[in-house]
Coordinates of C-alpha atoms and ligand atoms in Angstrom, one line a residue:
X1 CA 55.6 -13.5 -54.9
X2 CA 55.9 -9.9 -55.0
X3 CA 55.1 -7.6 -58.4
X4 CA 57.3 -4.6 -57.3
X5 CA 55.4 -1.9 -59.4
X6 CA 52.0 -3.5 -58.4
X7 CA 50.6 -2.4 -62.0
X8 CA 49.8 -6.2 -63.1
X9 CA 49.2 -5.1 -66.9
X10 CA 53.0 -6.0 -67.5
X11 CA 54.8 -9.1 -67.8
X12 CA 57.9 -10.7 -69.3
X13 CA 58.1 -13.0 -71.6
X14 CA 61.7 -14.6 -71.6
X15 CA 63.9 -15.3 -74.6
X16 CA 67.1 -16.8 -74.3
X17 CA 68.7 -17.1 -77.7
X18 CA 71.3 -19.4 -77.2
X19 CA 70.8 -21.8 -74.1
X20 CA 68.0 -24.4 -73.6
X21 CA 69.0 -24.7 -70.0
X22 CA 67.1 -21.2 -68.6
X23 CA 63.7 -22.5 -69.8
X24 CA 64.4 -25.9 -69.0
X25 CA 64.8 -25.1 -65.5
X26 CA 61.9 -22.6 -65.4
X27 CA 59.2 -24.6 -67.0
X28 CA 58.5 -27.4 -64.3
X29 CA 58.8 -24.7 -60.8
X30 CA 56.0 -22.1 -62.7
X31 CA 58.7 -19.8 -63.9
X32 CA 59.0 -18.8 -60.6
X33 CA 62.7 -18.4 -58.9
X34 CA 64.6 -16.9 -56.1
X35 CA 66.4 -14.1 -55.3
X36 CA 68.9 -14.3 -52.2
X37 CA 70.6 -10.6 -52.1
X38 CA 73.2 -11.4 -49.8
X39 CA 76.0 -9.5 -48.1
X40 CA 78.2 -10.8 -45.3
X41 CA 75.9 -12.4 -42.7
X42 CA 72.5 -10.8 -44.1
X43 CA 70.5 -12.8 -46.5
X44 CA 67.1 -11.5 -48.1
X45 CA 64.7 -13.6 -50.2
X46 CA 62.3 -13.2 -53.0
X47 CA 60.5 -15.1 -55.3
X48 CA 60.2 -13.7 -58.8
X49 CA 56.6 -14.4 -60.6
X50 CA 57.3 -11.7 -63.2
X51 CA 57.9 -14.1 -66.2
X52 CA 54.9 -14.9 -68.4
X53 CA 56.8 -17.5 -70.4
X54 CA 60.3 -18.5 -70.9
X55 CA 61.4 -19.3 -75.0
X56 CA 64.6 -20.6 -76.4
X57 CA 64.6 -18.9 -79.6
X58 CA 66.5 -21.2 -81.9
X59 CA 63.6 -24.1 -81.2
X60 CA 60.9 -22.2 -80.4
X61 CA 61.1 -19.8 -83.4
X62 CA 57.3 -18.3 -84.0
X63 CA 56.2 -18.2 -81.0
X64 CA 58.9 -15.6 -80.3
X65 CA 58.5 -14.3 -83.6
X66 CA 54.8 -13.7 -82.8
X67 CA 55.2 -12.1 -79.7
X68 CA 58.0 -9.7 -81.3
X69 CA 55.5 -9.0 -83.6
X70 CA 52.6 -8.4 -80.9
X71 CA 52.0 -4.7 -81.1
X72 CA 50.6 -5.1 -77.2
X73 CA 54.5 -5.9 -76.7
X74 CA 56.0 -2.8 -76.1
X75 CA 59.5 -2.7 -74.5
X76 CA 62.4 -5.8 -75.8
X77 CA 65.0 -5.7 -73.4
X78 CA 68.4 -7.1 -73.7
X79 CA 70.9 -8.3 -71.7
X80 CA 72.6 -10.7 -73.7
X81 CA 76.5 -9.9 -73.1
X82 CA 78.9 -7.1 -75.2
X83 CA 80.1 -9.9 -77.7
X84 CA 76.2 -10.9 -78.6
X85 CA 75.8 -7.8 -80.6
X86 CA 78.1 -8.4 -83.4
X87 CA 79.6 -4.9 -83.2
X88 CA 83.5 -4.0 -83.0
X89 CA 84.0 -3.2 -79.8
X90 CA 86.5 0.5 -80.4
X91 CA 84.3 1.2 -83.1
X92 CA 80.4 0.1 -83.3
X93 CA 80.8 -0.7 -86.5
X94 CA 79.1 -3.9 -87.8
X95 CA 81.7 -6.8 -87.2
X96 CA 80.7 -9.1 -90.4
X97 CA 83.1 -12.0 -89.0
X98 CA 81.0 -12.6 -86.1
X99 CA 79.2 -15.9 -86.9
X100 CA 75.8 -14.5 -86.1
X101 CA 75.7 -11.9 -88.0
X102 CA 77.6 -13.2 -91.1
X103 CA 74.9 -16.2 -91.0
X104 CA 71.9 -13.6 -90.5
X105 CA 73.4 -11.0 -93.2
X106 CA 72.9 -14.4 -95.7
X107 CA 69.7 -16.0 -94.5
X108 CA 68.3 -13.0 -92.7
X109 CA 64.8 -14.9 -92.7
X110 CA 65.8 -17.2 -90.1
X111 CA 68.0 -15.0 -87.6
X112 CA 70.1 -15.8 -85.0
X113 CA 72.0 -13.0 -83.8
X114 CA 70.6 -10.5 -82.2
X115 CA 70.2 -7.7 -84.8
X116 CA 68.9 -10.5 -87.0
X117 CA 65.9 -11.0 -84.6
X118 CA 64.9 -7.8 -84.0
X119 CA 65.2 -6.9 -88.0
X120 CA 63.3 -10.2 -88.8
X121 CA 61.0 -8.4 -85.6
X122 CA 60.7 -4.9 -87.6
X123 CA 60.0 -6.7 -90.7
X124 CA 56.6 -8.4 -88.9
X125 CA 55.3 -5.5 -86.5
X126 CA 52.3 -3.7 -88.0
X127 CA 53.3 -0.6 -90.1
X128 CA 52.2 1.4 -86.8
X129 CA 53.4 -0.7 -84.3
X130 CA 56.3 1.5 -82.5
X131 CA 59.0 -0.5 -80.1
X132 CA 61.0 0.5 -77.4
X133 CA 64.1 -1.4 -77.1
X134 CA 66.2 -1.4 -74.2
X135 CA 69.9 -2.4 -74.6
X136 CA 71.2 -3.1 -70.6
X137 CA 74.7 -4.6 -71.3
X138 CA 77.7 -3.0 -70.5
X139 CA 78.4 -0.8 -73.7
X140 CA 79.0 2.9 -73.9
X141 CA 75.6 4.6 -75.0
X142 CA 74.3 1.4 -75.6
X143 CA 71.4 2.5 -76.9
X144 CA 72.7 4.6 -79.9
X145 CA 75.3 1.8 -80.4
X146 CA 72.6 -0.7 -80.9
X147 CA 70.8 1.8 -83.0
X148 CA 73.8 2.0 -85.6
X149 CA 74.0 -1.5 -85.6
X150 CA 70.4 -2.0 -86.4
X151 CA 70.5 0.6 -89.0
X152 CA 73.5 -0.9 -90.4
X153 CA 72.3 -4.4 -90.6
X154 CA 68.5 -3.1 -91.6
X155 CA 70.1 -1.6 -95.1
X156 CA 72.1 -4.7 -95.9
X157 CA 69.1 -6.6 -95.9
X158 CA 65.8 -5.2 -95.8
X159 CA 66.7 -1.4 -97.1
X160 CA 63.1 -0.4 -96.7
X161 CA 63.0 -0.7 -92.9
X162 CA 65.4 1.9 -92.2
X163 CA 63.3 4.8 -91.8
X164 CA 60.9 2.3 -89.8
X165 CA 64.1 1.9 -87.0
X166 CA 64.4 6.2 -87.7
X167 CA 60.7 6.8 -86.7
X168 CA 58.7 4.0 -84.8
X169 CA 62.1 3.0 -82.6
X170 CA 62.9 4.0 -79.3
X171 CA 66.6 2.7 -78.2
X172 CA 67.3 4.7 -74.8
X173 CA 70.4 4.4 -73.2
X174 CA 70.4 2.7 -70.1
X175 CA 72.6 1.7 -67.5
X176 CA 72.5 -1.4 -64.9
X177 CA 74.0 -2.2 -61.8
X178 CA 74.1 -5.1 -59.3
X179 CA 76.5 -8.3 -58.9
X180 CA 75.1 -11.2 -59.9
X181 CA 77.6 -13.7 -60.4
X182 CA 76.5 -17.0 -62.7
X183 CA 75.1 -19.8 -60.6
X184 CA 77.4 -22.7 -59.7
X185 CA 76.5 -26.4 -58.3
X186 CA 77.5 -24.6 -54.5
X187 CA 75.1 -21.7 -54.8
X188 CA 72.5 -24.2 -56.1
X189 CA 73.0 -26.1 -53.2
X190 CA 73.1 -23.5 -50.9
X191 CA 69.7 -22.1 -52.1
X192 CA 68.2 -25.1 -52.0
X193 CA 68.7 -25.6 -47.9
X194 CA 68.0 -22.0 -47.5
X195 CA 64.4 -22.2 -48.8
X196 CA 63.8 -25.7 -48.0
X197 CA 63.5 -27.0 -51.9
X198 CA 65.1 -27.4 -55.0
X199 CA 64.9 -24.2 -56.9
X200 CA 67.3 -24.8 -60.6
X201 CA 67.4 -21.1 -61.3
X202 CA 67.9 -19.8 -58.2
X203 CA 70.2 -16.9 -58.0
X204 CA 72.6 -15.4 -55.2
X205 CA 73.4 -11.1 -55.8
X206 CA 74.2 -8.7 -53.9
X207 CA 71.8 -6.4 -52.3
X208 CA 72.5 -3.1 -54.3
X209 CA 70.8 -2.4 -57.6
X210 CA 70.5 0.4 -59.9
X211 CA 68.9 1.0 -63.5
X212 CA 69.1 4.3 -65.3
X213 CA 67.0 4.7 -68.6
X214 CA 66.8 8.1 -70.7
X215 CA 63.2 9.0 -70.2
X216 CA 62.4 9.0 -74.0
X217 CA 60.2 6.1 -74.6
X218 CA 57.8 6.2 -77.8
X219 CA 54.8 4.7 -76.1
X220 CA 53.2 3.9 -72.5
X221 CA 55.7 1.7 -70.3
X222 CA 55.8 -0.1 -66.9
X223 CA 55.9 2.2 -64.0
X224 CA 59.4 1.4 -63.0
X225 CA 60.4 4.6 -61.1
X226 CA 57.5 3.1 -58.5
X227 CA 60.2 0.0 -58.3
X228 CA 63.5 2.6 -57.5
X229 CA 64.1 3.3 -60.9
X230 CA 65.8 5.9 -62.1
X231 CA 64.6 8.3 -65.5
X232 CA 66.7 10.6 -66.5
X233 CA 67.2 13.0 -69.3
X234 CA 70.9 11.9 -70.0
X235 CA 72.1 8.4 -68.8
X236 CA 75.5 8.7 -70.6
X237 CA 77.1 10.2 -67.2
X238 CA 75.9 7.5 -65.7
X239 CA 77.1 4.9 -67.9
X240 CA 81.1 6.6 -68.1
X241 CA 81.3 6.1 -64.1
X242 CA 79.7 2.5 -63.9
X243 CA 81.8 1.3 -66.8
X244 CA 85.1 3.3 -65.8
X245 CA 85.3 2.3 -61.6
X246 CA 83.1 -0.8 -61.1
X247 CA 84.0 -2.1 -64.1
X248 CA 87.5 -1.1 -65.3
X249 CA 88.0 -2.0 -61.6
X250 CA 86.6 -5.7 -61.9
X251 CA 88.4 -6.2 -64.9
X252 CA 92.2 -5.5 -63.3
X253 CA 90.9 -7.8 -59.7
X254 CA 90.0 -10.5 -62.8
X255 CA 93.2 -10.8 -64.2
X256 CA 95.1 -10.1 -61.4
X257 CA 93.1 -13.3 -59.7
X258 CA 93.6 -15.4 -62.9
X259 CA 97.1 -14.8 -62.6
X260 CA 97.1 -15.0 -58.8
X261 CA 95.5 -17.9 -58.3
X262 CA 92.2 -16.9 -56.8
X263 CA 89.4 -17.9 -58.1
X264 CA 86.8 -15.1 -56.2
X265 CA 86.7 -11.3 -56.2
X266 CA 86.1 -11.9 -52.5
X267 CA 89.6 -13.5 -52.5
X268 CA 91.0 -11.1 -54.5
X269 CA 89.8 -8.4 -52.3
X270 CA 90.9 -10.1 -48.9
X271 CA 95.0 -10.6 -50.6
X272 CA 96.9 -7.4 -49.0
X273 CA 98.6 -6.5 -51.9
X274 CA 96.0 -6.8 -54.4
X275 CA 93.2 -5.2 -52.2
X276 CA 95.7 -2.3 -51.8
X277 CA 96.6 -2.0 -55.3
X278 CA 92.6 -2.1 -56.1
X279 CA 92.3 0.4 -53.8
X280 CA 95.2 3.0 -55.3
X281 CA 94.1 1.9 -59.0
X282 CA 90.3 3.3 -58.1
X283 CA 91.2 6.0 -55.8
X284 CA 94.8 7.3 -57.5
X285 CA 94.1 6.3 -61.2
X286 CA 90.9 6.2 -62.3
X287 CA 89.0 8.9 -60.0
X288 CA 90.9 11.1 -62.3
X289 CA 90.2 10.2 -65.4
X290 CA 86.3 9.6 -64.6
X291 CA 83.8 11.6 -65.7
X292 CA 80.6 11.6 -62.9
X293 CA 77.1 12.9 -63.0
X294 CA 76.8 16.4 -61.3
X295 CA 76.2 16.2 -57.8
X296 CA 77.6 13.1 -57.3
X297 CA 79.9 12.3 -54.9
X298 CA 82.4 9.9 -57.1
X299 CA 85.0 9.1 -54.0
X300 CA 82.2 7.7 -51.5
X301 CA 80.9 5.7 -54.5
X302 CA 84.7 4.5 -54.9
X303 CA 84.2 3.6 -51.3
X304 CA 81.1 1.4 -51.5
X305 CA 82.2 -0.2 -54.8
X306 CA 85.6 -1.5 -52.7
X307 CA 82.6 -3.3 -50.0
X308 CA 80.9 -4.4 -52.3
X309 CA 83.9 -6.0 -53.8
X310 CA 85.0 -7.6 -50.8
X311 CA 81.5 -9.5 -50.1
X312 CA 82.4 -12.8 -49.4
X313 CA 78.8 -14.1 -49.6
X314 CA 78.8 -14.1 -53.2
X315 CA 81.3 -16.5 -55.4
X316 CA 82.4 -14.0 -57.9
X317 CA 84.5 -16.1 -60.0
X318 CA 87.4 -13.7 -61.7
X319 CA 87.5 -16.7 -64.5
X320 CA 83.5 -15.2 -65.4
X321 CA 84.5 -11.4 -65.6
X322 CA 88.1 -12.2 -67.2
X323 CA 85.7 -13.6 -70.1
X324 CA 85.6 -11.0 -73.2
X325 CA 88.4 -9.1 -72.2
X326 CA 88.7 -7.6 -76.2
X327 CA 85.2 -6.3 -75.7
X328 CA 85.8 -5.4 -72.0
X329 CA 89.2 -3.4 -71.9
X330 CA 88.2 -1.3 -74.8
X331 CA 85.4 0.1 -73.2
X332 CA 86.6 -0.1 -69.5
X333 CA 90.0 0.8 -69.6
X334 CA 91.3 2.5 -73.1
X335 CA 89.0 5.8 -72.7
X336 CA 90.3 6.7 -69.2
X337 CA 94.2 5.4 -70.3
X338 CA 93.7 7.8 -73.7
X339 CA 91.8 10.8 -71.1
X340 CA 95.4 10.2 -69.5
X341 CA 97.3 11.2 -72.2
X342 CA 95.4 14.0 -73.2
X343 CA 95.1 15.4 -69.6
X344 CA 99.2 14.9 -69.4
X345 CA 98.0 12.3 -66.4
X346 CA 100.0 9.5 -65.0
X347 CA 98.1 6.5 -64.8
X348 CA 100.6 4.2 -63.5
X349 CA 98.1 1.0 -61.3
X350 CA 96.4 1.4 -64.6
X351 CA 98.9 1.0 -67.2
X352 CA 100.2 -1.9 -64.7
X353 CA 96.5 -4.0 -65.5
X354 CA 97.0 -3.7 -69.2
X355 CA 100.6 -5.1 -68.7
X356 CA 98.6 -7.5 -66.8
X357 CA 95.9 -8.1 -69.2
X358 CA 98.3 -8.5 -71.9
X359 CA 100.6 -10.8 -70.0
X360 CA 97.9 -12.9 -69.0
X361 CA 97.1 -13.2 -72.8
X362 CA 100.5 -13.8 -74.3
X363 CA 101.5 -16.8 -71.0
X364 CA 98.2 -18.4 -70.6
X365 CA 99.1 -19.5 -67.4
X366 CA 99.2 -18.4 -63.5
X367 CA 102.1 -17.7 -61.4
X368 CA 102.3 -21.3 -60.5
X369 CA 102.4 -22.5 -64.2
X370 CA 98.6 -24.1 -64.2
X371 CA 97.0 -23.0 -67.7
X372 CA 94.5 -20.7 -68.2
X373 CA 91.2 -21.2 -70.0
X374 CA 91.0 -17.9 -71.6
X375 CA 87.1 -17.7 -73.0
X376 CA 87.4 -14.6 -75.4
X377 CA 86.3 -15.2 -79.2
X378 CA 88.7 -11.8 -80.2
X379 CA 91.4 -12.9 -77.8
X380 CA 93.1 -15.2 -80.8
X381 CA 93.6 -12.2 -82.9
X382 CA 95.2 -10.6 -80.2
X383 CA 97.4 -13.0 -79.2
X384 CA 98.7 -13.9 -82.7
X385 CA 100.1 -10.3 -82.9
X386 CA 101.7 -10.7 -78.9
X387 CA 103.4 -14.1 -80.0
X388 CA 105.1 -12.8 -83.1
X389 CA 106.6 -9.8 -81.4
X390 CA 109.9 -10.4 -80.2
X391 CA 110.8 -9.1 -76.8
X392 CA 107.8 -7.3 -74.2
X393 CA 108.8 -3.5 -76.1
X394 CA 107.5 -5.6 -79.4
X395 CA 104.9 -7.1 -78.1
X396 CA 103.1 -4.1 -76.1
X397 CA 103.5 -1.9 -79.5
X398 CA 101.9 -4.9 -81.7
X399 CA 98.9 -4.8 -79.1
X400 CA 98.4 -1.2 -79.8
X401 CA 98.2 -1.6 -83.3
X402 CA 95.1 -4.1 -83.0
X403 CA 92.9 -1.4 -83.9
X404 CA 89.2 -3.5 -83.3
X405 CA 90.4 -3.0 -79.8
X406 CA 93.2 -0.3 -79.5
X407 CA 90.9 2.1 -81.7
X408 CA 92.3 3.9 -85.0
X409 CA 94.2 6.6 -83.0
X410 CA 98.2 6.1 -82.2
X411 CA 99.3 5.5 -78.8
X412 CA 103.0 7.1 -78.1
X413 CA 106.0 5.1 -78.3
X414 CA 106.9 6.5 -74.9
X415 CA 103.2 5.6 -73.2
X416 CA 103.7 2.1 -74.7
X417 CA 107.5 2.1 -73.3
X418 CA 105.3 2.7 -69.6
X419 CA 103.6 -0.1 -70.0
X420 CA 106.3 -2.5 -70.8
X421 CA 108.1 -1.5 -67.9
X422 CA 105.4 -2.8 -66.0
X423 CA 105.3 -5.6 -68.1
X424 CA 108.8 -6.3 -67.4
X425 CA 109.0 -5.9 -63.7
X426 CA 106.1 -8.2 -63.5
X427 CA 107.9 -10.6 -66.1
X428 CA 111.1 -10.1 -63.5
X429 CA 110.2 -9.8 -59.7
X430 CA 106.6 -11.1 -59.9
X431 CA 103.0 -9.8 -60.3
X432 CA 102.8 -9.3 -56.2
X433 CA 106.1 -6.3 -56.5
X434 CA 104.3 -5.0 -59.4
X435 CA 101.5 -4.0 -57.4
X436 CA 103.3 -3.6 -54.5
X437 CA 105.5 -0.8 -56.9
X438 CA 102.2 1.1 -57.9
X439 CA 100.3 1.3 -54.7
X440 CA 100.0 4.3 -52.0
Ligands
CS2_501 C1 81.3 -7.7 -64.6 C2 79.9 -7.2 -64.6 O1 81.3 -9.8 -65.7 C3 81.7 -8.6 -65.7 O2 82.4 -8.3 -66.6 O3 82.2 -6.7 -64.5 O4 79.0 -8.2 -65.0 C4 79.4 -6.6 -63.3 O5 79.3 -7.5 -62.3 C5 78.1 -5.8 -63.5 O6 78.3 -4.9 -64.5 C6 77.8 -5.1 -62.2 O7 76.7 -4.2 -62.4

């Protein structure tokens, strides 16, 4: 059992606000659990004691709401997925059709979503009580993003906290990376004989891992850079190259497996043609279109994104990252596509994956005919506009008028003409010769 900054003051106290399962599993092992980083042939192990407790919100309401309100409890993070927030993906803007948030914005006393919580948190905490909060999904400026949601929400129902979120909330940006691909009955097994026991929340990653946070914390905080860490003045930077080459990247080998046939990145990554046409999209496409911190050397990270990729030790399944794609593509894809435009770039392996993308929407199935199980709460929208157009021209130019994930701003009939003649010479000769037609 390792504590990887050694500074025992800290602990975790997990929350899941959805799922009974985490805790359930966590409970009876100590809220202990392994860690197998694994690439290849090399396997290291770790068992995790960091976790104090592990809550499930929704049944376990005040002891979560007590410890929110702790002022010894310093730092929330969240990892809780792009959709959880209840924001419009193109936009931030408070989406008051997601579920959550339309329940919490009528019975804000007993939240749900995750602004609702951490209101219903604000409204609790001592008046001098500050909070950092840390979001570490996948957004753009996550931090800020959060922030406007939380202001948003705050003066909808309990105006008087705003200026409480204004001075006695932190929200850095951060950014995380490392592949950790959802547990399956195989991985669980394979744990299991590794270590010699049963261990239900046992997870299998790969061995890289990076956080960034903006140094601008509003009270004392773990000692994290002692743990490899990195504090920064800016993450933003940081957060445009993770989100524009890993994954914009992981997106395209998603649907491109969906629509394949294979079920892994791994696989993905071993196909010829797809491995080549990941290859061309990062190296040809989006290195272009990427902005990267100074200093950094943005082709050798390219280069050790495409192993990582191809590590066959983990079970990435493309049906997990294909999930979301209306929250995905609109922050992974449309930036560099619309930094295209305006740079007078062509971006042709990249306008192929939104043909892709949009294809894989509008069929529903795979090559070989077997249907799809498209998990995407926006993707109905999206796909009621692709069904009533008539003809691919049609349907690509109804996609870009979706504006929660298109954005407000036009896309040229000729760009959009691009894309459908992707479209179409994926619709005619195959997904394989589309690929094959945009590669080096
Ligand atoms: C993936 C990410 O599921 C997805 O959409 O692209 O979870 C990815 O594995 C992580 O961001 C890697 O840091």
């Amino acid at each position: 059992v390792m504590n990887l900054t050694g500074d025992t003051r800290w602990g975790i106290a997990g929350v899941s606000l959805r799922s009974a399962d985490v805790g359930q599993h966590l409970q009876p092992q100590g809220l202990l659990y392994s860690v197998f980083e694994r690439h290849g042939e090399d396997t290291q192990a770790r068992v995790v004691g960091a976790l104090t407790q592990a809550w499930h919100a929704p049944t376990q309401r005040e002891l979560v709401m007590q410890a929110l309100a702790d002022p010894r409890v310093k730092v929330v993070t969240l990892t809780v997925t792009e959709k959880a927030y209840g924001l419009h993906p193109s936009s931030g803007l408070l989406d008051e059709s997601h579920p959550d948030v339309a329940a919490d914005l009528k019975t804000p006393h007993l939240p749900c979503s995750v602004l609702g919580w951490l209101c219903a948190a604000l409204a609790r905490r001592p008046a001098n009580a500050p909070l950092n909060v840390l979001c570490c999904d996948n957004m753009n400026r996550n931090g800020d993003v959060l922030k406007g949601g939380l202001v948003e929400f705050a003066r909808r129902t309990a105006p008087h906290l705003v200026g409480r979120i204004e001075d006695q909330w932190a929200l850095p940006n951060t950014m995380v990376d490392r592949i950790v691909p959802a547990a399956t009955p195989q991985s669980l097994a394979w744990a299991s004989e590794a270590l010699g026991l049963r261990d239900e929340s046992a997870l299998v990653c790969e061995p890289f891992r990076q956080w960034v946070i903006e140094d601008r914390f509003i009270t004392d905080r773990p000692r994290w850079e002692e743990a490899g860490v990195l504090l920064v003045d800016a993450v933003a930077p940081y957060q445009d190259m993770k989100l524009r080459l890993l994954n914009a990247a992981h997106s395209a080998i998603a649907y491109v497996g969906q629509c394949m046939g294979l079920s892994t990145v791994a696989e993905v990554m071993a196909h010829p043609v797809c491995s080549a046409y990941i290859r061309s999209l990062m190296l040809d496409d989006l290195l272009k279109v990427t902005p990267v911190p100074a200093g950094y050397d943005a082709r050798r990270y390219v280069l050790d994104l495409l192993h990582r990729f191809e590590n066959a030790a983990l079970a990435h399944r493309t049906e997990q990252i294909a999930m979301d794609g209306t929250q995905k593509v609109a922050v992974r894809w449309l930036p560099g596509l619309r930094a295209g435009l305006q740079q007078g770039q062509s971006l042709p392996r990249l306008m192929s994956a939104l043909a892709v993308w949009l294809h894989y929407l509008d069929r529903g199935c795979s090559a070989s005919g077997q249907a799809l199980h498209i998990q995407d709460p926006g993707a109905a929208a999206l796909q009621a506009r692709l069904h009533a157009a008539e003809g691919l021209h049609h349907k690509v130019l109804a996609a870009c008028q979706h504006e929660a994930v298109f954005g407000p701003n036009d896309w040229p009939r000729e760009w959009a003409l691009e894309v459908t003649q992707h479209w179409s010479l994926l619709e005619g000769q195959g997904l394989a010769a589309l690929m094959g037609s945009v590669s080096r």
